[in-house]
Amino acid sequence: MHDRVCAVVLCLAWAAELVLIATPVPALAIAGATALAAFLVLAAMRTGGHIRALFVVVVAASAAMAWWNEVPQALWHGFERAQIFGAFLPSVLLLRATVEASPRLGRLRDSFVRLDAATSQNSTLYGSHVLGAVLNVGAMSILAPVVARDADRGQRRLLASSSARGVGAAAMWSPFFVAIAFSSQQVPQAPVWQVMAVGVGLTVIGLALSHLLYTPALGGAGFLDSVAKLRPLVVPTIVIVASVVGASLALGLGGLQSVAVVVPVFCVAYAAALGGRAARRVARRTFESFAKLGDELFIVVGATILAATVSALPAVQSLGSSVTPGMISGVALMASVVFTLVGLGLAGLHPMIGVGILLPVLAAGEFGIHPAVLVATAVFSWGLSGSISMWTLPVVSASIHFGVPVRELFTRRSLAYGLLYAIGGILYLGAVNAVLGPA
């Protein structure tokens, strides 16, 4: 009964936000905010204790800063900005349920049977990447039972690592991840399509590095064969991602709004085409998953309030005139951001918190970084942390689905991958920034 009430309340918040995207209605905005707040109160009963503690600490710190600096309105502004996630995250869950109902996944599973070790790793890497671009960590629940069916413990460890890297790399360009959605919200002048385009280059670097470090013996024929198995997913992924980007450009919507508007339209149409039974199954699975969004929404709301408070501080707003590029800027600053965020992620701090603090500060000053590159730097750090840190959802999910202790996924090779990827990504971001220019 509790889960059903949570789901109904979140549906109300979702519906309110969808209407607000089209037209501002003050009364509806208040109703949506009330529904989201009610969901958080109800969800607190089943949210992990560490998540609740983190939320309380972040909100308390935000309140203290707002009170000390006489900007209490920043707290409400932060909550208002977080309301859109009440539409974004349910839309992503609807997309996941719709994809899982697709017959294309059955053909994909069949093609992954009886693969050798190297080909299996590569198929898992790219399968997790393509599926993860839409399903996030939900990709692992689809792939793991197939590719790890007869694998020993050592092979399962390699497959789990491949899956985490594939999903982490997808976070660097996919609009369906919170990484791009949250980070781009902190720097509104950065077009989402530009952030995604920069992220594609970062993804290519990560996939190439994975090949060099993990499957160097895989020949060209084996590589092409393993990637070709993903054909059933390519066209639908391209269509829906292109539609999100197109809506953002044509309607002037942000990434969060584009996903919230476009995804339900596609999912309803596709579920209807599958037939009444499949459509009801999609609706039921989506509704049932809403009550489990408590952890994500607590983190998102807390981090958004923190980011809004930091950006409203007088000291931050004065950075534009008081800080010069001669102090730190360009590639050096990007390197500092990457190593700081990844280091904090390895220590257990969720990347959203670090991004919520750093991006408002950096966006306020003249640091010689193009807005899209600045956001891409934060997203790169987020995705890289998600690929190797034992505390992040992709690595933890890979551990669970592939049946490997999470500590075994943090190895010298994964650390070398992270270090080399960080260096390569920073150099690439510096080159892109030089082409785009700082403004």
Short mmCIF file of C-alpha atoms in Angstrom, two decimals, residues 13-260:
data_model
loop_
_atom_site.label_atom_id
_atom_site.label_comp_id
_atom_site.label_asym_id
_atom_site.label_seq_id
_atom_site.Cartn_x
_atom_site.Cartn_y
_atom_site.Cartn_z
CA ALA A 13 4.30 15.48 -9.64
CA TRP A 14 5.18 14.11 -13.10
CA ALA A 15 1.92 15.28 -14.66
CA ALA A 16 2.26 18.73 -13.10
CA GLU A 17 5.78 19.17 -14.47
CA LEU A 18 4.79 18.11 -17.97
CA VAL A 19 2.08 20.77 -18.06
CA LEU A 20 4.45 23.38 -16.60
CA ILE A 21 6.93 22.73 -19.43
CA ALA A 22 4.25 23.85 -21.89
CA THR A 23 2.80 26.76 -19.91
CA PRO A 24 3.56 28.34 -16.52
CA VAL A 25 0.67 28.00 -14.07
CA PRO A 26 1.58 29.26 -10.57
CA ALA A 27 -1.05 27.17 -8.81
CA LEU A 28 0.10 24.05 -10.66
CA ALA A 29 3.73 24.79 -9.79
CA ILE A 30 2.78 24.85 -6.11
CA ALA A 31 0.82 21.61 -6.52
CA GLY A 32 3.79 19.95 -8.24
CA ALA A 33 6.18 21.12 -5.52
CA THR A 34 3.81 19.81 -2.85
CA ALA A 35 3.54 16.43 -4.58
CA LEU A 36 7.32 16.12 -4.89
CA ALA A 37 7.80 17.07 -1.23
CA ALA A 38 5.14 14.55 -0.20
CA PHE A 39 6.89 11.85 -2.23
CA LEU A 40 10.18 12.56 -0.45
CA VAL A 41 8.49 12.31 2.94
CA LEU A 42 6.88 8.99 2.01
CA ALA A 43 10.02 7.65 0.34
CA ALA A 44 12.10 8.40 3.45
CA MET A 45 10.53 5.31 5.04
CA ARG A 46 12.34 2.98 2.62
CA THR A 47 15.37 5.07 1.67
CA GLY A 48 18.79 3.93 2.89
CA GLY A 49 20.01 5.51 6.11
CA HIS A 50 23.18 6.87 4.51
CA ILE A 51 21.11 8.59 1.81
CA ARG A 52 18.87 10.23 4.39
CA ALA A 53 21.92 11.31 6.40
CA LEU A 54 23.58 12.75 3.29
CA PHE A 55 20.40 14.65 2.40
CA VAL A 56 20.10 16.13 5.89
CA VAL A 57 23.76 17.18 5.93
CA VAL A 58 23.60 18.77 2.46
CA VAL A 59 20.36 20.65 3.12
CA ALA A 60 21.55 21.78 6.55
CA ALA A 61 24.81 23.06 5.07
CA SER A 62 22.86 24.85 2.33
CA ALA A 63 20.54 26.43 4.90
CA ALA A 64 23.48 27.57 7.01
CA MET A 65 25.18 29.19 4.01
CA ALA A 66 21.94 30.80 2.86
CA TRP A 67 21.20 32.21 6.33
CA TRP A 68 24.76 33.44 6.92
CA ASN A 69 24.87 35.19 3.55
CA GLU A 70 21.28 36.45 3.71
CA VAL A 71 20.08 34.60 0.61
CA PRO A 72 17.34 32.32 2.04
CA GLN A 73 15.42 32.48 -1.24
CA ALA A 74 18.16 30.31 -2.78
CA LEU A 75 16.81 27.29 -0.89
CA TRP A 76 13.39 27.59 -2.52
CA HIS A 77 14.94 28.35 -5.92
CA GLY A 78 16.96 25.15 -5.61
CA PHE A 79 13.89 23.10 -4.81
CA GLU A 80 12.05 24.69 -7.74
CA ARG A 81 14.90 23.72 -10.07
CA ALA A 82 14.82 20.18 -8.73
CA GLN A 83 11.12 19.75 -9.55
CA ILE A 84 11.86 18.93 -13.21
CA PHE A 85 13.55 15.72 -12.04
CA GLY A 86 10.08 14.65 -10.92
CA ALA A 87 9.31 14.37 -14.64
CA PHE A 88 12.76 13.40 -15.97
CA LEU A 89 13.36 10.33 -13.80
CA PRO A 90 9.87 8.82 -14.25
CA SER A 91 10.25 9.30 -18.02
CA VAL A 92 13.54 7.39 -17.92
CA LEU A 93 11.87 4.56 -15.98
CA LEU A 94 9.06 4.47 -18.53
CA LEU A 95 11.66 4.19 -21.28
CA ARG A 96 13.39 1.34 -19.45
CA ALA A 97 10.14 -0.61 -19.05
CA THR A 98 9.28 -0.06 -22.71
CA VAL A 99 12.67 -1.24 -23.96
CA GLU A 100 12.53 -4.33 -21.74
CA ALA A 101 9.21 -5.25 -23.36
CA SER A 102 10.67 -5.04 -26.87
CA PRO A 103 11.10 -8.31 -28.83
CA ARG A 104 14.42 -6.91 -30.08
CA LEU A 105 15.98 -7.82 -26.73
CA GLY A 106 15.17 -11.48 -27.29
CA ARG A 107 17.09 -11.44 -30.57
CA LEU A 108 19.96 -9.69 -28.81
CA ARG A 109 20.12 -12.34 -26.07
CA ASP A 110 20.13 -15.13 -28.65
CA SER A 111 23.07 -13.59 -30.50
CA PHE A 112 25.19 -13.44 -27.31
CA VAL A 113 25.20 -17.20 -26.71
CA ARG A 114 28.44 -19.23 -27.09
CA LEU A 115 31.03 -16.47 -27.30
CA ASP A 116 34.73 -16.92 -26.52
CA ALA A 117 36.28 -15.00 -23.63
CA ALA A 118 37.59 -11.94 -25.50
CA THR A 119 34.55 -11.62 -27.75
CA SER A 120 32.29 -11.98 -24.73
CA GLN A 121 34.08 -9.13 -22.96
CA ASN A 122 33.84 -6.89 -26.00
CA SER A 123 30.18 -7.73 -26.57
CA THR A 124 29.46 -6.98 -22.92
CA LEU A 125 31.34 -3.67 -23.12
CA TYR A 126 29.49 -2.45 -26.21
CA GLY A 127 26.19 -4.07 -25.26
CA SER A 128 26.29 -2.33 -21.89
CA HIS A 129 27.20 0.89 -23.64
CA VAL A 130 24.38 0.88 -26.19
CA LEU A 131 21.75 -0.52 -23.83
CA GLY A 132 23.08 1.61 -20.99
CA ALA A 133 22.66 4.77 -23.06
CA VAL A 134 18.91 4.18 -22.71
CA LEU A 135 18.51 1.87 -19.70
CA ASN A 136 21.44 3.09 -17.55
CA VAL A 137 22.45 0.29 -15.15
CA GLY A 138 19.33 -1.62 -16.18
CA ALA A 139 21.43 -2.88 -19.11
CA MET A 140 23.27 -5.22 -16.75
CA SER A 141 20.15 -7.12 -15.74
CA ILE A 142 19.60 -7.96 -19.41
CA LEU A 143 23.15 -8.92 -20.38
CA ALA A 144 24.51 -10.64 -17.27
CA PRO A 145 22.26 -13.75 -17.33
CA VAL A 146 23.31 -14.40 -20.95
CA VAL A 147 27.01 -13.57 -21.20
CA ALA A 148 27.93 -14.88 -17.71
CA ARG A 149 25.84 -18.05 -17.85
CA ASP A 150 28.77 -20.53 -18.00
CA ALA A 151 31.60 -18.18 -16.97
CA ASP A 152 33.93 -18.94 -14.09
CA ARG A 153 34.64 -16.38 -11.38
CA GLY A 154 37.61 -14.82 -13.16
CA GLN A 155 35.66 -14.37 -16.37
CA ARG A 156 32.64 -12.96 -14.50
CA ARG A 157 34.95 -10.41 -12.92
CA LEU A 158 36.18 -9.31 -16.35
CA LEU A 159 32.63 -9.20 -17.70
CA ALA A 160 31.44 -7.12 -14.74
CA SER A 161 34.30 -4.69 -15.24
CA SER A 162 33.48 -4.45 -18.95
CA SER A 163 29.84 -3.74 -18.17
CA ALA A 164 30.69 -0.99 -15.68
CA ARG A 165 33.04 0.66 -18.18
CA GLY A 166 30.42 0.45 -20.93
CA VAL A 167 27.75 2.11 -18.81
CA GLY A 168 30.21 4.70 -17.47
CA ALA A 169 31.19 5.69 -20.99
CA ALA A 170 27.51 5.99 -21.98
CA ALA A 171 27.00 8.51 -19.18
CA MET A 172 29.37 10.88 -20.99
CA TRP A 173 27.01 11.50 -23.92
CA SER A 174 23.55 10.04 -23.25
CA PRO A 175 20.81 12.56 -22.34
CA PHE A 176 19.05 9.83 -20.35
CA PHE A 177 21.65 9.89 -17.60
CA VAL A 178 21.39 12.22 -14.63
CA ALA A 179 25.04 13.18 -15.26
CA ILE A 180 24.34 15.35 -18.31
CA ALA A 181 20.90 16.39 -17.07
CA PHE A 182 22.13 17.67 -13.71
CA SER A 183 25.44 19.14 -14.89
CA SER A 184 23.93 21.05 -17.81
CA GLN A 185 21.30 22.48 -15.47
CA GLN A 186 24.10 24.18 -13.51
CA VAL A 187 25.41 25.91 -16.66
CA PRO A 188 22.28 26.88 -18.68
CA GLN A 189 24.34 28.63 -21.37
CA ALA A 190 25.81 25.27 -22.44
CA PRO A 191 23.63 23.69 -25.19
CA VAL A 192 22.95 20.05 -24.40
CA TRP A 193 23.69 18.94 -27.97
CA GLN A 194 27.18 20.45 -27.71
CA VAL A 195 27.82 18.67 -24.42
CA MET A 196 26.69 15.39 -26.01
CA ALA A 197 28.92 15.96 -29.07
CA VAL A 198 31.96 16.55 -26.86
CA GLY A 199 31.00 13.49 -24.83
CA VAL A 200 31.02 11.26 -27.91
CA GLY A 201 34.73 11.97 -28.34
CA LEU A 202 35.36 11.11 -24.69
CA THR A 203 33.45 7.86 -25.17
CA VAL A 204 35.58 6.87 -28.16
CA ILE A 205 38.72 7.38 -26.07
CA GLY A 206 37.35 5.17 -23.28
CA LEU A 207 36.26 2.37 -25.60
CA ALA A 208 39.61 2.40 -27.41
CA LEU A 209 41.47 2.32 -24.11
CA SER A 210 39.33 -0.61 -22.95
CA HIS A 211 40.35 -2.52 -26.05
CA LEU A 212 44.06 -1.83 -25.49
CA LEU A 213 44.06 -2.76 -21.81
CA TYR A 214 41.51 -5.58 -21.63
CA THR A 215 41.13 -7.29 -25.03
CA PRO A 216 44.31 -6.49 -27.03
CA ALA A 217 44.31 -9.96 -28.60
CA LEU A 218 40.85 -9.57 -30.08
CA GLY A 219 41.29 -9.38 -33.84
CA GLY A 220 39.43 -7.15 -36.23
CA ALA A 221 37.03 -9.90 -37.30
CA GLY A 222 36.15 -10.76 -33.70
CA PHE A 223 35.66 -7.10 -32.85
CA LEU A 224 33.33 -6.49 -35.79
CA ASP A 225 31.40 -9.69 -35.10
CA SER A 226 30.81 -8.77 -31.44
CA VAL A 227 29.73 -5.23 -32.31
CA ALA A 228 27.49 -6.44 -35.17
CA LYS A 229 25.38 -8.32 -32.63
CA LEU A 230 24.07 -4.97 -31.43
CA ARG A 231 22.33 -4.19 -34.74
CA PRO A 232 18.79 -4.57 -33.30
CA LEU A 233 19.49 -1.69 -30.90
CA VAL A 234 21.23 0.82 -33.13
CA VAL A 235 18.33 2.32 -35.08
CA PRO A 236 15.93 2.73 -32.10
CA THR A 237 18.70 4.32 -30.03
CA ILE A 238 19.62 6.77 -32.77
CA VAL A 239 15.97 7.69 -33.37
CA ILE A 240 15.11 8.48 -29.77
CA VAL A 241 18.38 10.29 -29.00
CA ALA A 242 18.01 12.35 -32.19
CA SER A 243 14.44 13.16 -31.22
CA VAL A 244 15.52 14.43 -27.81
CA VAL A 245 18.21 16.61 -29.37
CA GLY A 246 15.80 17.80 -32.06
CA ALA A 247 13.20 18.80 -29.49
CA SER A 248 15.84 20.68 -27.56
CA LEU A 249 16.85 22.66 -30.66
CA ALA A 250 13.39 23.15 -32.19
CA LEU A 251 11.48 23.97 -29.01
CA GLY A 252 14.25 25.66 -27.08
CA LEU A 253 14.01 23.12 -24.25
CA GLY A 254 16.76 22.07 -21.90
CA GLY A 255 17.95 18.48 -21.81
CA LEU A 256 15.77 17.57 -18.84
CA GLN A 257 12.66 19.04 -20.42
CA SER A 258 13.36 17.40 -23.79
CA VAL A 259 13.61 13.94 -22.25
CA ALA A 260 10.50 14.52 -20.14
#
